[in-house]
mmCIF file with all atom_site columns, C-alpha atoms in Angstrom:
data_model
loop_
_atom_site.group_PDB
_atom_site.id
_atom_site.type_symbol
_atom_site.label_atom_id
_atom_site.label_alt_id
_atom_site.label_comp_id
_atom_site.label_asym_id
_atom_site.label_entity_id
_atom_site.label_seq_id
_atom_site.pdbx_PDB_ins_code
_atom_site.Cartn_x
_atom_site.Cartn_y
_atom_site.Cartn_z
_atom_site.occupancy
_atom_site.B_iso_or_equiv
_atom_site.pdbx_formal_charge
_atom_site.auth_seq_id
_atom_site.auth_comp_id
_atom_site.auth_asym_id
_atom_site.auth_atom_id
_atom_site.pdbx_PDB_model_num
ATOM 1   C CA . ARG A 1 1   ? 56.418 87.958  92.765  1.00 0.00 ? 1   ARG A CA 1
ATOM 2   C CA . LYS A 1 2   ? 55.845 91.131  90.788  1.00 0.00 ? 2   LYS A CA 1
ATOM 3   C CA . GLU A 1 3   ? 52.269 92.218  90.231  1.00 0.00 ? 3   GLU A CA 1
ATOM 4   C CA . VAL A 1 4   ? 52.752 92.537  86.504  1.00 0.00 ? 4   VAL A CA 1
ATOM 5   C CA . GLU A 1 5   ? 55.416 90.753  84.490  1.00 0.00 ? 5   GLU A CA 1
ATOM 6   C CA . GLN A 1 6   ? 56.425 91.040  80.887  1.00 0.00 ? 6   GLN A CA 1
ATOM 7   C CA . ASP A 1 7   ? 59.009 89.459  78.637  1.00 0.00 ? 7   ASP A CA 1
ATOM 8   C CA . PRO A 1 8   ? 61.430 92.347  78.130  1.00 0.00 ? 8   PRO A CA 1
ATOM 9   C CA . GLY A 1 9   ? 62.332 91.205  74.618  1.00 0.00 ? 9   GLY A CA 1
ATOM 10  C CA . PRO A 1 10  ? 63.613 92.679  72.463  1.00 0.00 ? 10  PRO A CA 1
ATOM 11  C CA . PHE A 1 11  ? 61.456 91.331  69.695  1.00 0.00 ? 11  PHE A CA 1
ATOM 12  C CA . ASN A 1 12  ? 63.210 92.104  66.430  1.00 0.00 ? 12  ASN A CA 1
ATOM 13  C CA . VAL A 1 13  ? 60.891 91.666  63.471  1.00 0.00 ? 13  VAL A CA 1
ATOM 14  C CA . PRO A 1 14  ? 60.945 92.660  59.808  1.00 0.00 ? 14  PRO A CA 1
ATOM 15  C CA . GLU A 1 15  ? 58.461 95.113  58.406  1.00 0.00 ? 15  GLU A CA 1
ATOM 16  C CA . GLY A 1 16  ? 55.192 93.448  57.595  1.00 0.00 ? 16  GLY A CA 1
ATOM 17  C CA . ALA A 1 17  ? 55.610 90.687  60.154  1.00 0.00 ? 17  ALA A CA 1
ATOM 18  C CA . THR A 1 18  ? 53.227 89.861  62.962  1.00 0.00 ? 18  THR A CA 1
ATOM 19  C CA . VAL A 1 19  ? 54.507 90.065  66.504  1.00 0.00 ? 19  VAL A CA 1
ATOM 20  C CA . ALA A 1 20  ? 52.724 89.062  69.674  1.00 0.00 ? 20  ALA A CA 1
ATOM 21  C CA . PHE A 1 21  ? 53.638 89.084  73.326  1.00 0.00 ? 21  PHE A CA 1
ATOM 22  C CA . ASN A 1 22  ? 51.994 88.548  76.673  1.00 0.00 ? 22  ASN A CA 1
ATOM 23  C CA . CYS A 1 23  ? 51.828 90.075  80.082  1.00 0.00 ? 23  CYS A CA 1
ATOM 24  C CA . THR A 1 24  ? 50.926 88.170  83.238  1.00 0.00 ? 24  THR A CA 1
ATOM 25  C CA . TYR A 1 25  ? 49.371 89.618  86.361  1.00 0.00 ? 25  TYR A CA 1
ATOM 26  C CA . SER A 1 26  ? 49.320 88.113  89.814  1.00 0.00 ? 26  SER A CA 1
ATOM 27  C CA . ASN A 1 27  ? 46.071 89.395  91.319  1.00 0.00 ? 27  ASN A CA 1
ATOM 28  C CA . SER A 1 28  ? 43.068 87.508  90.060  1.00 0.00 ? 28  SER A CA 1
ATOM 29  C CA . ALA A 1 29  ? 40.800 90.322  91.282  1.00 0.00 ? 29  ALA A CA 1
ATOM 30  C CA . SER A 1 30  ? 42.381 92.877  88.948  1.00 0.00 ? 30  SER A CA 1
ATOM 31  C CA . GLN A 1 31  ? 39.775 94.962  87.261  1.00 0.00 ? 31  GLN A CA 1
ATOM 32  C CA . SER A 1 32  ? 41.077 96.859  84.263  1.00 0.00 ? 32  SER A CA 1
ATOM 33  C CA . PHE A 1 33  ? 43.823 96.236  81.789  1.00 0.00 ? 33  PHE A CA 1
ATOM 34  C CA . PHE A 1 34  ? 45.693 98.451  79.393  1.00 0.00 ? 34  PHE A CA 1
ATOM 35  C CA . TRP A 1 35  ? 48.494 98.529  76.887  1.00 0.00 ? 35  TRP A CA 1
ATOM 36  C CA . TYR A 1 36  ? 50.602 101.672 76.772  1.00 0.00 ? 36  TYR A CA 1
ATOM 37  C CA . ARG A 1 37  ? 53.250 102.494 74.223  1.00 0.00 ? 37  ARG A CA 1
ATOM 38  C CA . GLN A 1 38  ? 56.395 104.275 75.364  1.00 0.00 ? 38  GLN A CA 1
ATOM 39  C CA . ASP A 1 39  ? 58.984 105.698 73.006  1.00 0.00 ? 39  ASP A CA 1
ATOM 40  C CA . CYS A 1 40  ? 62.529 106.231 74.185  1.00 0.00 ? 40  CYS A CA 1
ATOM 41  C CA . ARG A 1 41  ? 62.686 108.973 76.825  1.00 0.00 ? 41  ARG A CA 1
ATOM 42  C CA . LYS A 1 42  ? 59.026 109.857 76.360  1.00 0.00 ? 42  LYS A CA 1
ATOM 43  C CA . GLU A 1 43  ? 55.918 109.337 78.445  1.00 0.00 ? 43  GLU A CA 1
ATOM 44  C CA . PRO A 1 44  ? 53.654 106.275 78.207  1.00 0.00 ? 44  PRO A CA 1
ATOM 45  C CA . LYS A 1 45  ? 50.790 106.834 75.814  1.00 0.00 ? 45  LYS A CA 1
ATOM 46  C CA . LEU A 1 46  ? 47.630 104.794 75.971  1.00 0.00 ? 46  LEU A CA 1
ATOM 47  C CA . LEU A 1 47  ? 47.508 102.360 73.102  1.00 0.00 ? 47  LEU A CA 1
ATOM 48  C CA . MET A 1 48  ? 44.337 100.556 74.046  1.00 0.00 ? 48  MET A CA 1
ATOM 49  C CA . SER A 1 49  ? 42.242 99.312  76.909  1.00 0.00 ? 49  SER A CA 1
ATOM 50  C CA . VAL A 1 50  ? 41.749 95.558  77.064  1.00 0.00 ? 50  VAL A CA 1
ATOM 51  C CA . TYR A 1 51  ? 38.238 94.229  77.426  1.00 0.00 ? 51  TYR A CA 1
ATOM 52  C CA . SER A 1 52  ? 37.088 90.786  78.402  1.00 0.00 ? 52  SER A CA 1
ATOM 53  C CA . SER A 1 53  ? 35.824 90.118  74.921  1.00 0.00 ? 53  SER A CA 1
ATOM 54  C CA . GLY A 1 54  ? 39.085 91.217  73.357  1.00 0.00 ? 54  GLY A CA 1
ATOM 55  C CA . ASN A 1 55  ? 39.373 94.255  71.181  1.00 0.00 ? 55  ASN A CA 1
ATOM 56  C CA . GLU A 1 56  ? 40.977 95.360  67.992  1.00 0.00 ? 56  GLU A CA 1
ATOM 57  C CA . ASP A 1 57  ? 42.179 98.743  66.833  1.00 0.00 ? 57  ASP A CA 1
ATOM 58  C CA . GLY A 1 58  ? 43.483 98.658  63.309  1.00 0.00 ? 58  GLY A CA 1
ATOM 59  C CA . ARG A 1 59  ? 46.578 96.465  63.264  1.00 0.00 ? 59  ARG A CA 1
ATOM 60  C CA . PHE A 1 60  ? 46.554 95.986  67.024  1.00 0.00 ? 60  PHE A CA 1
ATOM 61  C CA . THR A 1 61  ? 44.607 93.279  68.816  1.00 0.00 ? 61  THR A CA 1
ATOM 62  C CA . ALA A 1 62  ? 44.439 92.851  72.569  1.00 0.00 ? 62  ALA A CA 1
ATOM 63  C CA . GLN A 1 63  ? 43.112 89.828  74.407  1.00 0.00 ? 63  GLN A CA 1
ATOM 64  C CA . LEU A 1 64  ? 42.409 89.130  78.048  1.00 0.00 ? 64  LEU A CA 1
ATOM 65  C CA . ASN A 1 65  ? 42.561 85.642  79.537  1.00 0.00 ? 65  ASN A CA 1
ATOM 66  C CA . ARG A 1 66  ? 41.267 85.850  83.077  1.00 0.00 ? 66  ARG A CA 1
ATOM 67  C CA . ALA A 1 67  ? 41.572 82.128  83.746  1.00 0.00 ? 67  ALA A CA 1
ATOM 68  C CA . SER A 1 68  ? 45.300 82.174  83.064  1.00 0.00 ? 68  SER A CA 1
ATOM 69  C CA . GLN A 1 69  ? 45.758 85.784  84.202  1.00 0.00 ? 69  GLN A CA 1
ATOM 70  C CA . TYR A 1 70  ? 47.423 87.231  81.185  1.00 0.00 ? 70  TYR A CA 1
ATOM 71  C CA . ILE A 1 71  ? 46.784 89.793  78.520  1.00 0.00 ? 71  ILE A CA 1
ATOM 72  C CA . SER A 1 72  ? 48.264 89.782  75.074  1.00 0.00 ? 72  SER A CA 1
ATOM 73  C CA . LEU A 1 73  ? 49.024 92.252  72.338  1.00 0.00 ? 73  LEU A CA 1
ATOM 74  C CA . LEU A 1 74  ? 49.326 91.331  68.700  1.00 0.00 ? 74  LEU A CA 1
ATOM 75  C CA . ILE A 1 75  ? 50.626 93.687  66.052  1.00 0.00 ? 75  ILE A CA 1
ATOM 76  C CA . ARG A 1 76  ? 49.930 92.781  62.440  1.00 0.00 ? 76  ARG A CA 1
ATOM 77  C CA . ASP A 1 77  ? 51.736 94.131  59.401  1.00 0.00 ? 77  ASP A CA 1
ATOM 78  C CA . SER A 1 78  ? 54.423 95.757  61.549  1.00 0.00 ? 78  SER A CA 1
ATOM 79  C CA . LYS A 1 79  ? 55.632 99.213  60.565  1.00 0.00 ? 79  LYS A CA 1
ATOM 80  C CA . LEU A 1 80  ? 58.956 100.828 61.379  1.00 0.00 ? 80  LEU A CA 1
ATOM 81  C CA . SER A 1 81  ? 56.986 103.307 63.480  1.00 0.00 ? 81  SER A CA 1
ATOM 82  C CA . ASP A 1 82  ? 55.775 100.483 65.720  1.00 0.00 ? 82  ASP A CA 1
ATOM 83  C CA . SER A 1 83  ? 59.258 100.258 67.237  1.00 0.00 ? 83  SER A CA 1
ATOM 84  C CA . ALA A 1 84  ? 58.774 101.134 70.889  1.00 0.00 ? 84  ALA A CA 1
ATOM 85  C CA . THR A 1 85  ? 58.421 99.679  74.342  1.00 0.00 ? 85  THR A CA 1
ATOM 86  C CA . TYR A 1 86  ? 54.972 98.342  75.121  1.00 0.00 ? 86  TYR A CA 1
ATOM 87  C CA . LEU A 1 87  ? 53.929 98.576  78.750  1.00 0.00 ? 87  LEU A CA 1
ATOM 88  C CA . CYS A 1 88  ? 51.236 96.405  80.192  1.00 0.00 ? 88  CYS A CA 1
ATOM 89  C CA . ALA A 1 89  ? 49.237 98.028  82.995  1.00 0.00 ? 89  ALA A CA 1
ATOM 90  C CA . VAL A 1 90  ? 46.701 96.576  85.390  1.00 0.00 ? 90  VAL A CA 1
ATOM 91  C CA . ILE A 1 91  ? 44.346 98.220  87.864  1.00 0.00 ? 91  ILE A CA 1
ATOM 92  C CA . GLY A 1 92  ? 43.857 96.192  90.998  1.00 0.00 ? 92  GLY A CA 1
ATOM 93  C CA . VAL A 1 93  ? 41.184 96.233  93.662  1.00 0.00 ? 93  VAL A CA 1
ATOM 94  C CA . ASP A 1 94  ? 42.963 99.180  95.277  1.00 0.00 ? 94  ASP A CA 1
ATOM 95  C CA . TYR A 1 95  ? 42.327 101.148 92.062  1.00 0.00 ? 95  TYR A CA 1
ATOM 96  C CA . LYS A 1 96  ? 46.049 101.654 91.578  1.00 0.00 ? 96  LYS A CA 1
ATOM 97  C CA . LEU A 1 97  ? 47.732 101.145 88.231  1.00 0.00 ? 97  LEU A CA 1
ATOM 98  C CA . SER A 1 98  ? 50.625 98.690  88.221  1.00 0.00 ? 98  SER A CA 1
ATOM 99  C CA . PHE A 1 99  ? 52.915 98.552  85.244  1.00 0.00 ? 99  PHE A CA 1
ATOM 100 C CA . GLY A 1 100 ? 55.096 95.886  83.794  1.00 0.00 ? 100 GLY A CA 1
ATOM 101 C CA . ALA A 1 101 ? 58.640 96.850  82.886  1.00 0.00 ? 101 ALA A CA 1
ATOM 102 C CA . GLY A 1 102 ? 57.777 96.738  79.202  1.00 0.00 ? 102 GLY A CA 1
ATOM 103 C CA . THR A 1 103 ? 58.423 94.671  76.098  1.00 0.00 ? 103 THR A CA 1
ATOM 104 C CA . THR A 1 104 ? 60.702 96.223  73.523  1.00 0.00 ? 104 THR A CA 1
ATOM 105 C CA . VAL A 1 105 ? 59.781 95.781  69.875  1.00 0.00 ? 105 VAL A CA 1
ATOM 106 C CA . THR A 1 106 ? 62.135 96.719  67.075  1.00 0.00 ? 106 THR A CA 1
ATOM 107 C CA . VAL A 1 107 ? 60.841 96.617  63.529  1.00 0.00 ? 107 VAL A CA 1
ATOM 108 C CA . ARG A 1 108 ? 63.570 96.544  60.888  1.00 0.00 ? 108 ARG A CA 1
ATOM 109 C CA . ALA A 1 109 ? 63.355 97.487  57.252  1.00 0.00 ? 109 ALA A CA 1
ATOM 110 C CA . ASP B 2 1   ? 43.696 120.556 73.384  1.00 0.00 ? 1   ASP B CA 1
ATOM 111 C CA . ALA B 2 2   ? 43.047 119.231 76.848  1.00 0.00 ? 2   ALA B CA 1
ATOM 112 C CA . MET B 2 3   ? 46.204 117.755 78.221  1.00 0.00 ? 3   MET B CA 1
ATOM 113 C CA . VAL B 2 4   ? 48.614 117.100 81.047  1.00 0.00 ? 4   VAL B CA 1
ATOM 114 C CA . ILE B 2 5   ? 51.538 119.507 81.154  1.00 0.00 ? 5   ILE B CA 1
ATOM 115 C CA . GLN B 2 6   ? 54.758 119.109 83.086  1.00 0.00 ? 6   GLN B CA 1
ATOM 116 C CA . ASN B 2 7   ? 57.432 121.684 83.746  1.00 0.00 ? 7   ASN B CA 1
ATOM 117 C CA . PRO B 2 8   ? 60.275 121.736 83.369  1.00 0.00 ? 8   PRO B CA 1
ATOM 118 C CA . ARG B 2 9   ? 60.885 118.964 80.857  1.00 0.00 ? 9   ARG B CA 1
ATOM 119 C CA . TYR B 2 10  ? 64.494 118.669 82.014  1.00 0.00 ? 10  TYR B CA 1
ATOM 120 C CA . GLN B 2 11  ? 65.813 119.562 85.430  1.00 0.00 ? 11  GLN B CA 1
ATOM 121 C CA . VAL B 2 12  ? 69.391 119.449 86.605  1.00 0.00 ? 12  VAL B CA 1
ATOM 122 C CA . THR B 2 13  ? 70.071 119.847 90.295  1.00 0.00 ? 13  THR B CA 1
ATOM 123 C CA . GLN B 2 14  ? 72.922 119.327 92.665  1.00 0.00 ? 14  GLN B CA 1
ATOM 124 C CA . PHE B 2 15  ? 73.095 116.638 95.271  1.00 0.00 ? 15  PHE B CA 1
ATOM 125 C CA . GLY B 2 16  ? 71.037 117.798 98.240  1.00 0.00 ? 16  GLY B CA 1
ATOM 126 C CA . LYS B 2 17  ? 69.578 120.882 96.553  1.00 0.00 ? 17  LYS B CA 1
ATOM 127 C CA . PRO B 2 18  ? 65.773 120.937 96.768  1.00 0.00 ? 18  PRO B CA 1
ATOM 128 C CA . VAL B 2 19  ? 63.845 120.783 93.552  1.00 0.00 ? 19  VAL B CA 1
ATOM 129 C CA . THR B 2 20  ? 60.169 121.198 92.645  1.00 0.00 ? 20  THR B CA 1
ATOM 130 C CA . LEU B 2 21  ? 58.510 119.678 89.622  1.00 0.00 ? 21  LEU B CA 1
ATOM 131 C CA . SER B 2 22  ? 55.116 120.860 88.465  1.00 0.00 ? 22  SER B CA 1
ATOM 132 C CA . CYS B 2 23  ? 52.164 119.311 86.720  1.00 0.00 ? 23  CYS B CA 1
ATOM 133 C CA . SER B 2 24  ? 49.008 120.927 85.430  1.00 0.00 ? 24  SER B CA 1
ATOM 134 C CA . GLN B 2 25  ? 46.008 119.492 83.655  1.00 0.00 ? 25  GLN B CA 1
ATOM 135 C CA . THR B 2 26  ? 43.101 120.778 81.643  1.00 0.00 ? 26  THR B CA 1
ATOM 136 C CA . LEU B 2 27  ? 41.212 117.480 81.662  1.00 0.00 ? 27  LEU B CA 1
ATOM 137 C CA . ASN B 2 28  ? 39.301 118.375 84.835  1.00 0.00 ? 28  ASN B CA 1
ATOM 138 C CA . HIS B 2 29  ? 40.277 115.035 86.326  1.00 0.00 ? 29  HIS B CA 1
ATOM 139 C CA . ASN B 2 30  ? 39.970 114.779 90.066  1.00 0.00 ? 30  ASN B CA 1
ATOM 140 C CA . VAL B 2 31  ? 42.782 112.271 90.555  1.00 0.00 ? 31  VAL B CA 1
ATOM 141 C CA . MET B 2 32  ? 46.435 113.136 89.994  1.00 0.00 ? 32  MET B CA 1
ATOM 142 C CA . TYR B 2 33  ? 49.389 110.770 90.295  1.00 0.00 ? 33  TYR B CA 1
ATOM 143 C CA . TRP B 2 34  ? 53.157 111.041 90.480  1.00 0.00 ? 34  TRP B CA 1
ATOM 144 C CA . TYR B 2 35  ? 55.303 108.207 89.182  1.00 0.00 ? 35  TYR B CA 1
ATOM 145 C CA . GLN B 2 36  ? 59.035 107.705 89.141  1.00 0.00 ? 36  GLN B CA 1
ATOM 146 C CA . GLN B 2 37  ? 60.506 105.790 86.226  1.00 0.00 ? 37  GLN B CA 1
ATOM 147 C CA . LYS B 2 38  ? 64.123 104.720 86.001  1.00 0.00 ? 38  LYS B CA 1
ATOM 148 C CA . SER B 2 39  ? 65.748 103.396 82.867  1.00 0.00 ? 39  SER B CA 1
ATOM 149 C CA . SER B 2 40  ? 64.291 100.076 81.645  1.00 0.00 ? 40  SER B CA 1
ATOM 150 C CA . GLN B 2 41  ? 62.001 99.873  84.656  1.00 0.00 ? 41  GLN B CA 1
ATOM 151 C CA . ALA B 2 42  ? 58.271 100.149 85.152  1.00 0.00 ? 42  ALA B CA 1
ATOM 152 C CA . PRO B 2 43  ? 56.837 103.454 86.307  1.00 0.00 ? 43  PRO B CA 1
ATOM 153 C CA . LYS B 2 44  ? 56.565 103.330 90.099  1.00 0.00 ? 44  LYS B CA 1
ATOM 154 C CA . LEU B 2 45  ? 53.726 105.115 91.860  1.00 0.00 ? 45  LEU B CA 1
ATOM 155 C CA . LEU B 2 46  ? 54.967 107.564 94.484  1.00 0.00 ? 46  LEU B CA 1
ATOM 156 C CA . PHE B 2 47  ? 51.649 109.059 95.604  1.00 0.00 ? 47  PHE B CA 1
ATOM 157 C CA . HIS B 2 48  ? 48.331 110.285 94.344  1.00 0.00 ? 48  HIS B CA 1
ATOM 158 C CA . TYR B 2 49  ? 45.526 112.679 95.193  1.00 0.00 ? 49  TYR B CA 1
ATOM 159 C CA . TYR B 2 50  ? 41.837 111.984 95.139  1.00 0.00 ? 50  TYR B CA 1
ATOM 160 C CA . ASP B 2 51  ? 40.744 115.611 94.983  1.00 0.00 ? 51  ASP B CA 1
ATOM 161 C CA . LYS B 2 52  ? 42.565 116.985 98.022  1.00 0.00 ? 52  LYS B CA 1
ATOM 162 C CA . ASP B 2 53  ? 43.022 113.652 99.748  1.00 0.00 ? 53  ASP B CA 1
ATOM 163 C CA . PHE B 2 54  ? 46.680 112.694 99.677  1.00 0.00 ? 54  PHE B CA 1
ATOM 164 C CA . ASN B 2 55  ? 47.649 109.026 99.410  1.00 0.00 ? 55  ASN B CA 1
ATOM 165 C CA . ASN B 2 56  ? 51.269 108.112 99.936  1.00 0.00 ? 56  ASN B CA 1
ATOM 166 C CA . GLU B 2 57  ? 52.707 104.773 98.872  1.00 0.00 ? 57  GLU B CA 1
ATOM 167 C CA . ALA B 2 58  ? 54.230 102.913 101.799 1.00 0.00 ? 58  ALA B CA 1
ATOM 168 C CA . ASP B 2 59  ? 57.658 102.695 100.187 1.00 0.00 ? 59  ASP B CA 1
ATOM 169 C CA . THR B 2 60  ? 57.883 106.293 98.995  1.00 0.00 ? 60  THR B CA 1
ATOM 170 C CA . PRO B 2 61  ? 60.837 107.928 100.770 1.00 0.00 ? 61  PRO B CA 1
ATOM 171 C CA . ASP B 2 62  ? 60.148 110.871 103.090 1.00 0.00 ? 62  ASP B CA 1
ATOM 172 C CA . ASN B 2 63  ? 62.409 112.889 100.815 1.00 0.00 ? 63  ASN B CA 1
ATOM 173 C CA . PHE B 2 64  ? 59.487 113.102 98.395  1.00 0.00 ? 64  PHE B CA 1
ATOM 174 C CA . GLN B 2 65  ? 56.574 115.413 99.169  1.00 0.00 ? 65  GLN B CA 1
ATOM 175 C CA . SER B 2 66  ? 53.656 116.656 97.170  1.00 0.00 ? 66  SER B CA 1
ATOM 176 C CA . ARG B 2 67  ? 51.228 119.558 97.102  1.00 0.00 ? 67  ARG B CA 1
ATOM 177 C CA . ARG B 2 68  ? 47.985 120.034 95.245  1.00 0.00 ? 68  ARG B CA 1
ATOM 178 C CA . PRO B 2 69  ? 46.803 123.628 95.697  1.00 0.00 ? 69  PRO B CA 1
ATOM 179 C CA . ASN B 2 70  ? 43.853 123.214 93.334  1.00 0.00 ? 70  ASN B CA 1
ATOM 180 C CA . THR B 2 71  ? 42.286 120.760 90.908  1.00 0.00 ? 71  THR B CA 1
ATOM 181 C CA . SER B 2 72  ? 44.526 121.742 88.037  1.00 0.00 ? 72  SER B CA 1
ATOM 182 C CA . PHE B 2 73  ? 47.953 121.774 89.641  1.00 0.00 ? 73  PHE B CA 1
ATOM 183 C CA . CYS B 2 74  ? 50.095 119.317 91.504  1.00 0.00 ? 74  CYS B CA 1
ATOM 184 C CA . PHE B 2 75  ? 53.724 119.640 92.622  1.00 0.00 ? 75  PHE B CA 1
ATOM 185 C CA . LEU B 2 76  ? 56.408 117.140 93.481  1.00 0.00 ? 76  LEU B CA 1
ATOM 186 C CA . ASP B 2 77  ? 59.029 118.380 95.935  1.00 0.00 ? 77  ASP B CA 1
ATOM 187 C CA . ILE B 2 78  ? 62.260 116.488 96.401  1.00 0.00 ? 78  ILE B CA 1
ATOM 188 C CA . ARG B 2 79  ? 63.764 117.918 99.550  1.00 0.00 ? 79  ARG B CA 1
ATOM 189 C CA . SER B 2 80  ? 67.295 116.569 99.285  1.00 0.00 ? 80  SER B CA 1
ATOM 190 C CA . PRO B 2 81  ? 67.890 114.835 95.982  1.00 0.00 ? 81  PRO B CA 1
ATOM 191 C CA . GLY B 2 82  ? 70.362 112.002 95.950  1.00 0.00 ? 82  GLY B CA 1
ATOM 192 C CA . LEU B 2 83  ? 72.068 110.408 93.001  1.00 0.00 ? 83  LEU B CA 1
ATOM 193 C CA . GLY B 2 84  ? 69.541 107.586 93.189  1.00 0.00 ? 84  GLY B CA 1
ATOM 194 C CA . ASP B 2 85  ? 66.692 110.017 92.577  1.00 0.00 ? 85  ASP B CA 1
ATOM 195 C CA . ALA B 2 86  ? 67.783 110.693 89.018  1.00 0.00 ? 86  ALA B CA 1
ATOM 196 C CA . ALA B 2 87  ? 64.876 109.464 86.939  1.00 0.00 ? 87  ALA B CA 1
ATOM 197 C CA . MET B 2 88  ? 61.948 110.468 84.777  1.00 0.00 ? 88  MET B CA 1
ATOM 198 C CA . TYR B 2 89  ? 59.069 111.809 86.871  1.00 0.00 ? 89  TYR B CA 1
ATOM 199 C CA . LEU B 2 90  ? 55.684 111.310 85.323  1.00 0.00 ? 90  LEU B CA 1
ATOM 200 C CA . CYS B 2 91  ? 52.454 112.999 86.267  1.00 0.00 ? 91  CYS B CA 1
ATOM 201 C CA . ALA B 2 92  ? 49.198 111.327 85.336  1.00 0.00 ? 92  ALA B CA 1
ATOM 202 C CA . THR B 2 93  ? 45.527 112.113 85.794  1.00 0.00 ? 93  THR B CA 1
ATOM 203 C CA . SER B 2 94  ? 42.261 110.228 85.735  1.00 0.00 ? 94  SER B CA 1
ATOM 204 C CA . PHE B 2 95  ? 38.692 110.422 86.863  1.00 0.00 ? 95  PHE B CA 1
ATOM 205 C CA . ASP B 2 96  ? 37.961 108.861 90.208  1.00 0.00 ? 96  ASP B CA 1
ATOM 206 C CA . PRO B 2 97  ? 38.166 105.122 89.432  1.00 0.00 ? 97  PRO B CA 1
ATOM 207 C CA . THR B 2 98  ? 35.970 104.318 92.438  1.00 0.00 ? 98  THR B CA 1
ATOM 208 C CA . SER B 2 99  ? 33.113 106.315 91.007  1.00 0.00 ? 99  SER B CA 1
ATOM 209 C CA . GLY B 2 100 ? 32.462 103.986 88.134  1.00 0.00 ? 100 GLY B CA 1
ATOM 210 C CA . SER B 2 101 ? 33.950 106.414 85.653  1.00 0.00 ? 101 SER B CA 1
ATOM 211 C CA . THR B 2 102 ? 36.647 105.339 83.293  1.00 0.00 ? 102 THR B CA 1
ATOM 212 C CA . ASP B 2 103 ? 39.862 104.600 85.151  1.00 0.00 ? 103 ASP B CA 1
ATOM 213 C CA . THR B 2 104 ? 42.167 105.332 82.241  1.00 0.00 ? 104 THR B CA 1
ATOM 214 C CA . GLN B 2 105 ? 45.195 107.378 83.224  1.00 0.00 ? 105 GLN B CA 1
ATOM 215 C CA . TYR B 2 106 ? 46.688 110.004 80.956  1.00 0.00 ? 106 TYR B CA 1
ATOM 216 C CA . PHE B 2 107 ? 50.313 110.966 81.298  1.00 0.00 ? 107 PHE B CA 1
ATOM 217 C CA . GLY B 2 108 ? 52.200 114.199 80.951  1.00 0.00 ? 108 GLY B CA 1
ATOM 218 C CA . PRO B 2 109 ? 55.469 114.294 78.983  1.00 0.00 ? 109 PRO B CA 1
ATOM 219 C CA . GLY B 2 110 ? 57.541 113.825 82.109  1.00 0.00 ? 110 GLY B CA 1
ATOM 220 C CA . THR B 2 111 ? 60.391 115.701 83.740  1.00 0.00 ? 111 THR B CA 1
ATOM 221 C CA . ARG B 2 112 ? 63.803 114.119 83.420  1.00 0.00 ? 112 ARG B CA 1
ATOM 222 C CA . LEU B 2 113 ? 65.778 114.842 86.578  1.00 0.00 ? 113 LEU B CA 1
ATOM 223 C CA . THR B 2 114 ? 69.556 114.749 86.641  1.00 0.00 ? 114 THR B CA 1
ATOM 224 C CA . VAL B 2 115 ? 71.369 114.948 89.978  1.00 0.00 ? 115 VAL B CA 1
ATOM 225 C CA . LEU B 2 116 ? 74.991 116.043 89.901  1.00 0.00 ? 116 LEU B CA 1
#
């Protein structure tokens, strides 16, 4: 079983729609959680850290569910510029960052 | 601006011809990482340095080596590139996550390696 798993998508949504997707992790002792955004042929860029209480940054909301071992990302009022691959990343007890393979989101006009 | 810089951005090499990729950082982070990312796959950690302490992943091929001459620079050497080594190579940095500091990793723009 992979340490971090994501639905690869793609999620095709119209502008203005809300899109949400999850990421599951296998190690219950994992310590830190992140969402990165990666554009085609570019490096991952930190979108947001995910805290136990959940956190929001503008149109983006991240939640952590430790009991069920998943994190989620919700994008409200989708923009064309939100089209990207969203990588979930988890730091385990070995302090190493494990990535999911990414969820592709395409926002259409 | 403080950042992670990788050179070159694109590298073309021939099968079996050694290649070196470089990474530098102005963030003063003491941990540096090298990842390999193939198309539609997750970045895969190859190795990392805590200061000068080198940590190799168990499944990283011997073909891949690394050097960190100082805090700011780190190099990835591929001794005999094969066709399967064509990928994006990402350098990342962070503070020491064991120290209680933030464990967020920041990535350079990557070097895209093509093997002919």
